[in-house]
PDB file of N, CA and C in Angstrom:
ATOM      1  N   MET A   2     109.833  86.547  95.570  1.00 76.00           N
ATOM      2  CA  MET A   2     108.943  87.301  94.705  1.00 76.00           C
ATOM      3  C   MET A   2     108.976  88.795  95.026  1.00 76.00           C
ATOM      4  N   ALA A   3     109.088  89.153  96.301  1.00 70.00           N
ATOM      5  CA  ALA A   3     109.137  90.578  96.666  1.00 70.00           C
ATOM      6  C   ALA A   3     110.318  91.252  96.001  1.00 70.00           C
ATOM      7  N   ASN A   4     111.420  90.519  95.897  1.00 88.00           N
ATOM      8  CA  ASN A   4     112.613  91.062  95.265  1.00 88.00           C
ATOM      9  C   ASN A   4     112.320  91.435  93.814  1.00 88.00           C
ATOM     10  N   ALA A   5     111.661  90.545  93.090  1.00 93.00           N
ATOM     11  CA  ALA A   5     111.341  90.801  91.682  1.00 93.00           C
ATOM     12  C   ALA A   5     110.370  91.971  91.549  1.00 93.00           C
ATOM     13  N   LEU A   6     109.367  92.030  92.407  1.00 94.00           N
ATOM     14  CA  LEU A   6     108.426  93.150  92.366  1.00 94.00           C
ATOM     15  C   LEU A   6     109.124  94.466  92.686  1.00 94.00           C
ATOM     16  N   ALA A   7     109.974  94.461  93.689  1.00 94.00           N
ATOM     17  CA  ALA A   7     110.719  95.672  94.037  1.00 94.00           C
ATOM     18  C   ALA A   7     111.597  96.101  92.873  1.00 94.00           C
ATOM     19  N   ASP A   8     112.222  95.137  92.196  1.00 96.00           N
ATOM     20  CA  ASP A   8     113.054  95.456  91.028  1.00 96.00           C
ATOM     21  C   ASP A   8     112.239  96.158  89.948  1.00 96.00           C
ATOM     22  N   VAL A   9     111.022  95.682  89.719  1.00 96.00           N
ATOM     23  CA  VAL A   9     110.156  96.299  88.710  1.00 96.00           C
ATOM     24  C   VAL A   9     109.863  97.751  89.089  1.00 96.00           C
ATOM     25  N   PHE A  10     109.477  97.973  90.338  1.00 96.00           N
ATOM     26  CA  PHE A  10     109.136  99.335  90.749  1.00 96.00           C
ATOM     27  C   PHE A  10     110.368 100.234  90.830  1.00 96.00           C
ATOM     28  N   GLU A  11     111.527  99.665  91.125  1.00 97.00           N
ATOM     29  CA  GLU A  11     112.753 100.463  91.091  1.00 97.00           C
ATOM     30  C   GLU A  11     113.091 100.873  89.665  1.00 97.00           C
ATOM     31  N   SER A  12     112.839  99.986  88.722  1.00 97.00           N
ATOM     32  CA  SER A  12     113.066 100.316  87.316  1.00 97.00           C
ATOM     33  C   SER A  12     112.106 101.417  86.861  1.00 97.00           C
ATOM     34  N   ILE A  13     110.856 101.312  87.262  1.00 96.00           N
ATOM     35  CA  ILE A  13     109.880 102.355  86.951  1.00 96.00           C
ATOM     36  C   ILE A  13     110.330 103.682  87.549  1.00 96.00           C
ATOM     37  N   THR A  14     110.782 103.646  88.794  1.00 97.00           N
ATOM     38  CA  THR A  14     111.254 104.864  89.462  1.00 97.00           C
ATOM     39  C   THR A  14     112.399 105.493  88.685  1.00 97.00           C
ATOM     40  N   GLN A  15     113.354 104.686  88.263  1.00 97.00           N
ATOM     41  CA  GLN A  15     114.500 105.211  87.512  1.00 97.00           C
ATOM     42  C   GLN A  15     114.053 105.849  86.201  1.00 97.00           C
ATOM     43  N   ASN A  16     113.138 105.208  85.503  1.00 96.00           N
ATOM     44  CA  ASN A  16     112.640 105.771  84.249  1.00 96.00           C
ATOM     45  C   ASN A  16     111.912 107.088  84.487  1.00 96.00           C
ATOM     46  N   MET A  17     111.099 107.135  85.517  1.00 96.00           N
ATOM     47  CA  MET A  17     110.393 108.384  85.836  1.00 96.00           C
ATOM     48  C   MET A  17     111.363 109.475  86.270  1.00 96.00           C
ATOM     49  N   ARG A  18     112.383 109.081  87.004  1.00 97.00           N
ATOM     50  CA  ARG A  18     113.373 110.052  87.472  1.00 97.00           C
ATOM     51  C   ARG A  18     114.048 110.744  86.281  1.00 97.00           C
ATOM     52  N   GLN A  19     114.275 109.990  85.222  1.00 98.00           N
ATOM     53  CA  GLN A  19     114.894 110.572  84.027  1.00 98.00           C
ATOM     54  C   GLN A  19     114.006 111.648  83.399  1.00 98.00           C
ATOM     55  N   ASP A  20     112.697 111.506  83.537  1.00 96.00           N
ATOM     56  CA  ASP A  20     111.748 112.453  82.949  1.00 96.00           C
ATOM     57  C   ASP A  20     111.065 113.330  83.994  1.00 96.00           C
ATOM     58  N   GLN A  21     111.601 113.345  85.186  1.00 96.00           N
ATOM     59  CA  GLN A  21     110.960 114.037  86.303  1.00 96.00           C
ATOM     60  C   GLN A  21     110.687 115.510  86.008  1.00 96.00           C
ATOM     61  N   GLN A  22     111.663 116.223  85.477  1.00 96.00           N
ATOM     62  CA  GLN A  22     111.472 117.648  85.206  1.00 96.00           C
ATOM     63  C   GLN A  22     110.420 117.878  84.125  1.00 96.00           C
ATOM     64  N   MET A  23     110.415 117.032  83.107  1.00 96.00           N
ATOM     65  CA  MET A  23     109.399 117.145  82.064  1.00 96.00           C
ATOM     66  C   MET A  23     108.003 116.900  82.650  1.00 96.00           C
ATOM     67  N   LEU A  24     107.898 115.884  83.512  1.00 94.00           N
ATOM     68  CA  LEU A  24     106.616 115.598  84.152  1.00 94.00           C
ATOM     69  C   LEU A  24     106.175 116.758  85.036  1.00 94.00           C
ATOM     70  N   ASN A  25     107.110 117.389  85.729  1.00 95.00           N
ATOM     71  CA  ASN A  25     106.775 118.576  86.526  1.00 95.00           C
ATOM     72  C   ASN A  25     106.245 119.690  85.629  1.00 95.00           C
ATOM     73  N   ALA A  26     106.879 119.869  84.484  1.00 95.00           N
ATOM     74  CA  ALA A  26     106.469 120.934  83.565  1.00 95.00           C
ATOM     75  C   ALA A  26     105.063 120.689  83.013  1.00 95.00           C
ATOM     76  N   LEU A  27     104.677 119.437  82.881  1.00 93.00           N
ATOM     77  CA  LEU A  27     103.336 119.121  82.396  1.00 93.00           C
ATOM     78  C   LEU A  27     102.255 119.446  83.419  1.00 93.00           C
ATOM     79  N   ASP A  28     102.649 119.644  84.645  1.00 90.00           N
ATOM     80  CA  ASP A  28     101.716 119.905  85.751  1.00 90.00           C
ATOM     81  C   ASP A  28     101.440 121.408  85.857  1.00 90.00           C
ATOM     82  N   ASP A  29     101.052 122.019  84.744  1.00 84.00           N
ATOM     83  CA  ASP A  29     100.828 123.462  84.771  1.00 84.00           C
ATOM     84  C   ASP A  29      99.510 123.851  85.420  1.00 84.00           C
ATOM     85  N   ASP A  30      98.585 122.906  85.586  1.00 83.00           N
ATOM     86  CA  ASP A  30      97.339 123.190  86.295  1.00 83.00           C
ATOM     87  C   ASP A  30      97.487 123.028  87.802  1.00 83.00           C
ATOM     88  N   GLY A  31      98.510 122.317  88.216  1.00 82.00           N
ATOM     89  CA  GLY A  31      98.734 122.068  89.638  1.00 82.00           C
ATOM     90  C   GLY A  31      99.857 122.936  90.158  1.00 82.00           C
ATOM     91  N   ASP A  32     100.647 122.358  91.036  1.00 90.00           N
ATOM     92  CA  ASP A  32     101.737 123.134  91.643  1.00 90.00           C
ATOM     93  C   ASP A  32     103.108 122.745  91.103  1.00 90.00           C
ATOM     94  N   GLY A  33     103.131 122.059  89.965  1.00 93.00           N
ATOM     95  CA  GLY A  33     104.383 121.773  89.286  1.00 93.00           C
ATOM     96  C   GLY A  33     105.230 120.678  89.891  1.00 93.00           C
ATOM     97  N   ASP A  34     104.620 119.807  90.685  1.00 95.00           N
ATOM     98  CA  ASP A  34     105.405 118.754  91.324  1.00 95.00           C
ATOM     99  C   ASP A  34     104.927 117.350  90.985  1.00 95.00           C
ATOM    100  N   ALA A  35     104.224 117.214  89.876  1.00 94.00           N
ATOM    101  CA  ALA A  35     103.700 115.892  89.508  1.00 94.00           C
ATOM    102  C   ALA A  35     104.821 114.880  89.341  1.00 94.00           C
ATOM    103  N   GLY A  36     105.897 115.265  88.683  1.00 95.00           N
ATOM    104  CA  GLY A  36     107.025 114.355  88.491  1.00 95.00           C
ATOM    105  C   GLY A  36     107.677 113.985  89.803  1.00 95.00           C
ATOM    106  N   ASP A  37     107.845 114.983  90.672  1.00 97.00           N
ATOM    107  CA  ASP A  37     108.431 114.719  91.994  1.00 97.00           C
ATOM    108  C   ASP A  37     107.593 113.695  92.752  1.00 97.00           C
ATOM    109  N   ASN A  38     106.268 113.887  92.715  1.00 96.00           N
ATOM    110  CA  ASN A  38     105.369 112.984  93.429  1.00 96.00           C
ATOM    111  C   ASN A  38     105.371 111.586  92.819  1.00 96.00           C
ATOM    112  N   MET A  39     105.390 111.510  91.502  1.00 96.00           N
ATOM    113  CA  MET A  39     105.392 110.205  90.847  1.00 96.00           C
ATOM    114  C   MET A  39     106.645 109.422  91.224  1.00 96.00           C
ATOM    115  N   VAL A  40     107.786 110.080  91.192  1.00 97.00           N
ATOM    116  CA  VAL A  40     109.042 109.420  91.560  1.00 97.00           C
ATOM    117  C   VAL A  40     109.003 108.990  93.026  1.00 97.00           C
ATOM    118  N   ALA A  41     108.567 109.892  93.895  1.00 98.00           N
ATOM    119  CA  ALA A  41     108.510 109.573  95.329  1.00 98.00           C
ATOM    120  C   ALA A  41     107.577 108.396  95.596  1.00 98.00           C
ATOM    121  N   ASN A  42     106.436 108.365  94.917  1.00 98.00           N
ATOM    122  CA  ASN A  42     105.464 107.299  95.154  1.00 98.00           C
ATOM    123  C   ASN A  42     105.959 105.943  94.646  1.00 98.00           C
ATOM    124  N   MET A  43     106.579 105.915  93.479  1.00 97.00           N
ATOM    125  CA  MET A  43     107.123 104.649  92.979  1.00 97.00           C
ATOM    126  C   MET A  43     108.258 104.167  93.878  1.00 97.00           C
ATOM    127  N   ASP A  44     109.050 105.102  94.377  1.00 97.00           N
ATOM    128  CA  ASP A  44     110.123 104.736  95.298  1.00 97.00           C
ATOM    129  C   ASP A  44     109.550 104.198  96.607  1.00 97.00           C
ATOM    130  N   THR A  45     108.479 104.791  97.092  1.00 98.00           N
ATOM    131  CA  THR A  45     107.826 104.309  98.311  1.00 98.00           C
ATOM    132  C   THR A  45     107.331 102.880  98.123  1.00 98.00           C
ATOM    133  N   ILE A  46     106.754 102.603  96.966  1.00 98.00           N
ATOM    134  CA  ILE A  46     106.285 101.242  96.683  1.00 98.00           C
ATOM    135  C   ILE A  46     107.460 100.272  96.663  1.00 98.00           C
ATOM    136  N   ALA A  47     108.525 100.637  95.961  1.00 97.00           N
ATOM    137  CA  ALA A  47     109.701  99.761  95.877  1.00 97.00           C
ATOM    138  C   ALA A  47     110.286  99.504  97.261  1.00 97.00           C
ATOM    139  N   GLN A  48     110.383 100.537  98.073  1.00 97.00           N
ATOM    140  CA  GLN A  48     110.945 100.369  99.418  1.00 97.00           C
ATOM    141  C   GLN A  48     110.049  99.497 100.289  1.00 97.00           C
ATOM    142  N   ALA A  49     108.737  99.654 100.155  1.00 97.00           N
ATOM    143  CA  ALA A  49     107.808  98.802 100.917  1.00 97.00           C
ATOM    144  C   ALA A  49     108.002  97.339 100.537  1.00 97.00           C
ATOM    145  N   LEU A  50     108.169  97.087  99.246  1.00 97.00           N
ATOM    146  CA  LEU A  50     108.377  95.710  98.793  1.00 97.00           C
ATOM    147  C   LEU A  50     109.724  95.173  99.266  1.00 97.00           C
ATOM    148  N   ARG A  51     110.726  96.020  99.352  1.00 96.00           N
ATOM    149  CA  ARG A  51     112.029  95.589  99.898  1.00 96.00           C
ATOM    150  C   ARG A  51     111.883  95.196 101.370  1.00 96.00           C
ATOM    151  N   GLN A  52     111.009  95.890 102.084  1.00 96.00           N
ATOM    152  CA  GLN A  52     110.815  95.597 103.516  1.00 96.00           C
ATOM    153  C   GLN A  52     110.239  94.209 103.746  1.00 96.00           C
ATOM    154  N   VAL A  53     109.499  93.677 102.782  1.00 96.00           N
ATOM    155  CA  VAL A  53     108.872  92.368 102.988  1.00 96.00           C
ATOM    156  C   VAL A  53     109.668  91.230 102.359  1.00 96.00           C
ATOM    157  N   GLU A  54     110.835  91.543 101.790  1.00 93.00           N
ATOM    158  CA  GLU A  54     111.677  90.484 101.244  1.00 93.00           C
ATOM    159  C   GLU A  54     111.990  89.461 102.337  1.00 93.00           C
ATOM    160  N   GLY A  55     111.886  88.217 101.987  1.00 91.00           N
ATOM    161  CA  GLY A  55     112.206  87.153 102.928  1.00 91.00           C
ATOM    162  C   GLY A  55     111.058  86.766 103.842  1.00 91.00           C
ATOM    163  N   ARG A  56     109.986  87.536 103.835  1.00 93.00           N
ATOM    164  CA  ARG A  56     108.816  87.169 104.642  1.00 93.00           C
ATOM    165  C   ARG A  56     107.972  86.149 103.880  1.00 93.00           C
ATOM    166  N   ASP A  57     107.239  85.377 104.629  1.00 93.00           N
ATOM    167  CA  ASP A  57     106.354  84.383 104.035  1.00 93.00           C
ATOM    168  C   ASP A  57     105.037  85.063 103.667  1.00 93.00           C
ATOM    169  N   MET A  58     105.050  85.754 102.516  1.00 94.00           N
ATOM    170  CA  MET A  58     103.869  86.486 102.061  1.00 94.00           C
ATOM    171  C   MET A  58     103.579  86.118 100.609  1.00 94.00           C
ATOM    172  N   THR A  59     102.304  86.108 100.271  1.00 94.00           N
ATOM    173  CA  THR A  59     101.906  85.897  98.882  1.00 94.00           C
ATOM    174  C   THR A  59     102.024  87.231  98.140  1.00 94.00           C
ATOM    175  N   VAL A  60     101.971  87.169  96.824  1.00 95.00           N
ATOM    176  CA  VAL A  60     102.085  88.382  96.014  1.00 95.00           C
ATOM    177  C   VAL A  60     100.964  89.361  96.366  1.00 95.00           C
ATOM    178  N   ASP A  61      99.750  88.862  96.535  1.00 96.00           N
ATOM    179  CA  ASP A  61      98.648  89.772  96.862  1.00 96.00           C
ATOM    180  C   ASP A  61      98.880  90.440  98.223  1.00 96.00           C
ATOM    181  N   GLN A  62      99.442  89.727  99.183  1.00 96.00           N
ATOM    182  CA  GLN A  62      99.741  90.334 100.482  1.00 96.00           C
ATOM    183  C   GLN A  62     100.826  91.400 100.353  1.00 96.00           C
ATOM    184  N   MET A  63     101.815  91.149  99.498  1.00 97.00           N
ATOM    185  CA  MET A  63     102.877  92.132  99.274  1.00 97.00           C
ATOM    186  C   MET A  63     102.312  93.404  98.658  1.00 97.00           C
ATOM    187  N   LEU A  64     101.437  93.239  97.679  1.00 97.00           N
ATOM    188  CA  LEU A  64     100.837  94.404  97.035  1.00 97.00           C
ATOM    189  C   LEU A  64      99.928  95.166  97.995  1.00 97.00           C
ATOM    190  N   GLN A  65      99.201  94.443  98.837  1.00 97.00           N
ATOM    191  CA  GLN A  65      98.376  95.103  99.854  1.00 97.00           C
ATOM    192  C   GLN A  65      99.244  95.915 100.799  1.00 97.00           C
ATOM    193  N   TYR A  66     100.356  95.349 101.220  1.00 98.00           N
ATOM    194  CA  TYR A  66     101.282  96.049 102.113  1.00 98.00           C
ATOM    195  C   TYR A  66     101.814  97.311 101.436  1.00 98.00           C
ATOM    196  N   ALA A  67     102.208  97.197 100.176  1.00 98.00           N
ATOM    197  CA  ALA A  67     102.719  98.355  99.450  1.00 98.00           C
ATOM    198  C   ALA A  67     101.638  99.432  99.341  1.00 98.00           C
ATOM    199  N   GLY A  68     100.398  99.025  99.098  1.00 98.00           N
ATOM    200  CA  GLY A  68      99.295  99.982  99.023  1.00 98.00           C
ATOM    201  C   GLY A  68      99.061 100.697 100.344  1.00 98.00           C
ATOM    202  N   GLN A  69      99.104  99.952 101.433  1.00 98.00           N
ATOM    203  CA  GLN A  69      98.943 100.554 102.768  1.00 98.00           C
ATOM    204  C   GLN A  69     100.054 101.560 103.047  1.00 98.00           C
ATOM    205  N   THR A  70     101.267 101.163 102.727  1.00 98.00           N
ATOM    206  CA  THR A  70     102.418 102.037 102.949  1.00 98.00           C
ATOM    207  C   THR A  70     102.277 103.303 102.123  1.00 98.00           C
ATOM    208  N   LEU A  71     101.847 103.162 100.883  1.00 98.00           N
ATOM    209  CA  LEU A  71     101.680 104.329 100.019  1.00 98.00           C
ATOM    210  C   LEU A  71     100.594 105.257 100.550  1.00 98.00           C
ATOM    211  N   ARG A  72      99.523 104.698 101.090  1.00 98.00           N
ATOM    212  CA  ARG A  72      98.467 105.550 101.680  1.00 98.00           C
ATOM    213  C   ARG A  72      99.012 106.372 102.854  1.00 98.00           C
ATOM    214  N   GLN A  73      99.921 105.785 103.609  1.00 98.00           N
ATOM    215  CA  GLN A  73     100.471 106.462 104.781  1.00 98.00           C
ATOM    216  C   GLN A  73     101.580 107.442 104.428  1.00 98.00           C
ATOM    217  N   GLN A  74     102.380 107.121 103.422  1.00 98.00           N
ATOM    218  CA  GLN A  74     103.584 107.903 103.149  1.00 98.00           C
ATOM    219  C   GLN A  74     103.597 108.566 101.778  1.00 98.00           C
ATOM    220  N   GLY A  75     102.578 108.327 100.971  1.00 98.00           N
ATOM    221  CA  GLY A  75     102.569 108.819  99.604  1.00 98.00           C
ATOM    222  C   GLY A  75     102.505 110.334  99.500  1.00 98.00           C
ATOM    223  N   LYS A  76     102.868 110.815  98.332  1.00 97.00           N
ATOM    224  CA  LYS A  76     102.921 112.251  98.046  1.00 97.00           C
ATOM    225  C   LYS A  76     101.889 112.610  96.986  1.00 97.00           C
ATOM    226  N   GLY A  77     101.194 113.689  97.206  1.00 94.00           N
ATOM    227  CA  GLY A  77     100.299 114.243  96.199  1.00 94.00           C
ATOM    228  C   GLY A  77      98.994 113.492  96.042  1.00 94.00           C
ATOM    229  N   GLU A  78      98.232 113.988  95.086  1.00 90.00           N
ATOM    230  CA  GLU A  78      96.896 113.444  94.847  1.00 90.00           C
ATOM    231  C   GLU A  78      96.908 112.084  94.166  1.00 90.00           C
ATOM    232  N   THR A  79      98.023 111.720  93.548  1.00 91.00           N
ATOM    233  CA  THR A  79      98.062 110.439  92.845  1.00 91.00           C
ATOM    234  C   THR A  79      98.339 109.251  93.771  1.00 91.00           C
ATOM    235  N   ALA A  80      98.882 109.499  94.947  1.00 97.00           N
ATOM    236  CA  ALA A  80      99.210 108.386  95.852  1.00 97.00           C
ATOM    237  C   ALA A  80      97.998 107.500  96.146  1.00 97.00           C
ATOM    238  N   PRO A  81      96.837 108.066  96.482  1.00 97.00           N
ATOM    239  CA  PRO A  81      95.681 107.189  96.730  1.00 97.00           C
ATOM    240  C   PRO A  81      95.247 106.427  95.479  1.00 97.00           C
ATOM    241  N   LEU A  82      95.423 107.044  94.318  1.00 97.00           N
ATOM    242  CA  LEU A  82      95.063 106.350  93.071  1.00 97.00           C
ATOM    243  C   LEU A  82      95.977 105.151  92.837  1.00 97.00           C
ATOM    244  N   TYR A  83      97.269 105.351  93.027  1.00 97.00           N
ATOM    245  CA  TYR A  83      98.215 104.243  92.886  1.00 97.00           C
ATOM    246  C   TYR A  83      97.927 103.167  93.932  1.00 97.00           C
ATOM    247  N   ALA A  84      97.620 103.585  95.160  1.00 98.00           N
ATOM    248  CA  ALA A  84      97.323 102.634  96.231  1.00 98.00           C
ATOM    249  C   ALA A  84      96.084 101.813  95.875  1.00 98.00           C
ATOM    250  N   ASN A  85      95.079 102.473  95.314  1.00 98.00           N
ATOM    251  CA  ASN A  85      93.886 101.743  94.882  1.00 98.00           C
ATOM    252  C   ASN A  85      94.229 100.733  93.788  1.00 98.00           C
ATOM    253  N   GLY A  86      95.127 101.098  92.883  1.00 98.00           N
ATOM    254  CA  GLY A  86      95.566 100.175  91.841  1.00 98.00           C
ATOM    255  C   GLY A  86      96.274  98.964  92.417  1.00 98.00           C
ATOM    256  N   LEU A  87      97.115  99.201  93.415  1.00 98.00           N
ATOM    257  CA  LEU A  87      97.792  98.086  94.085  1.00 98.00           C
ATOM    258  C   LEU A  87      96.781  97.177  94.774  1.00 98.00           C
ATOM    259  N   ASP A  88      95.782  97.782  95.408  1.00 98.00           N
ATOM    260  CA  ASP A  88      94.737  96.998  96.067  1.00 98.00           C
ATOM    261  C   ASP A  88      93.957  96.153  95.058  1.00 98.00           C
ATOM    262  N   GLN A  89      93.642  96.758  93.916  1.00 98.00           N
ATOM    263  CA  GLN A  89      92.905  96.026  92.881  1.00 98.00           C
ATOM    264  C   GLN A  89      93.736  94.862  92.350  1.00 98.00           C
ATOM    265  N   ALA A  90      95.012  95.108  92.116  1.00 97.00           N
ATOM    266  CA  ALA A  90      95.896  94.034  91.658  1.00 97.00           C
ATOM    267  C   ALA A  90      95.959  92.920  92.695  1.00 97.00           C
ATOM    268  N   ALA A  91      96.018  93.300  93.968  1.00 97.00           N
ATOM    269  CA  ALA A  91      96.055  92.298  95.039  1.00 97.00           C
ATOM    270  C   ALA A  91      94.778  91.462  95.034  1.00 97.00           C
ATOM    271  N   ARG A  92      93.637  92.113  94.876  1.00 96.00           N
ATOM    272  CA  ARG A  92      92.372  91.371  94.833  1.00 96.00           C
ATOM    273  C   ARG A  92      92.336  90.429  93.623  1.00 96.00           C
ATOM    274  N   ASN A  93      92.837  90.907  92.496  1.00 97.00           N
ATOM    275  CA  ASN A  93      92.829  90.073  91.289  1.00 97.00           C
ATOM    276  C   ASN A  93      93.749  88.860  91.419  1.00 97.00           C
ATOM    277  N   LEU A  94      94.810  88.992  92.199  1.00 94.00           N
ATOM    278  CA  LEU A  94      95.782  87.912  92.358  1.00 94.00           C
ATOM    279  C   LEU A  94      95.513  87.007  93.566  1.00 94.00           C
ATOM    280  N   ALA A  95      94.600  87.399  94.414  1.00 93.00           N
ATOM    281  CA  ALA A  95      94.322  86.623  95.635  1.00 93.00           C
ATOM    282  C   ALA A  95      93.954  85.182  95.282  1.00 93.00           C
ATOM    283  N   GLY A  96      94.664  84.259  95.909  1.00 87.00           N
ATOM    284  CA  GLY A  96      94.395  82.847  95.721  1.00 87.00           C
ATOM    285  C   GLY A  96      94.909  82.255  94.429  1.00 87.00           C
ATOM    286  N   LYS A  97      95.675  83.016  93.665  1.00 85.00           N
ATOM    287  CA  LYS A  97      96.148  82.522  92.364  1.00 85.00           C
ATOM    288  C   LYS A  97      97.628  82.179  92.349  1.00 85.00           C
ATOM    289  N   GLN A  98      98.306  82.189  93.516  1.00 66.00           N
ATOM    290  CA  GLN A  98      99.723  81.852  93.530  1.00 66.00           C
ATOM    291  C   GLN A  98      99.913  80.377  93.560  1.00 66.00           C
TER     292      GLN A  98
END
């Protein structure tokens, strides 16, 4: 399952990477790195999920791990928001596998 989740986040990363400069340009109220941060954060999530491939973990545990990793390594103000989303998804999926 971690493999499939990582694939999803890698696909998201690739799509964001294609629009990274446009996303940076939309960040005119900030420091112009919103796209950079979004790509970095999705990549961090995908890499965290790759790290747990082959481990005996439930989907909610994988998402919790990805959220923790993002809190530690994430970029910009959106990292905690994404981490909170991962945590919420983990809570919603707990016990449902």
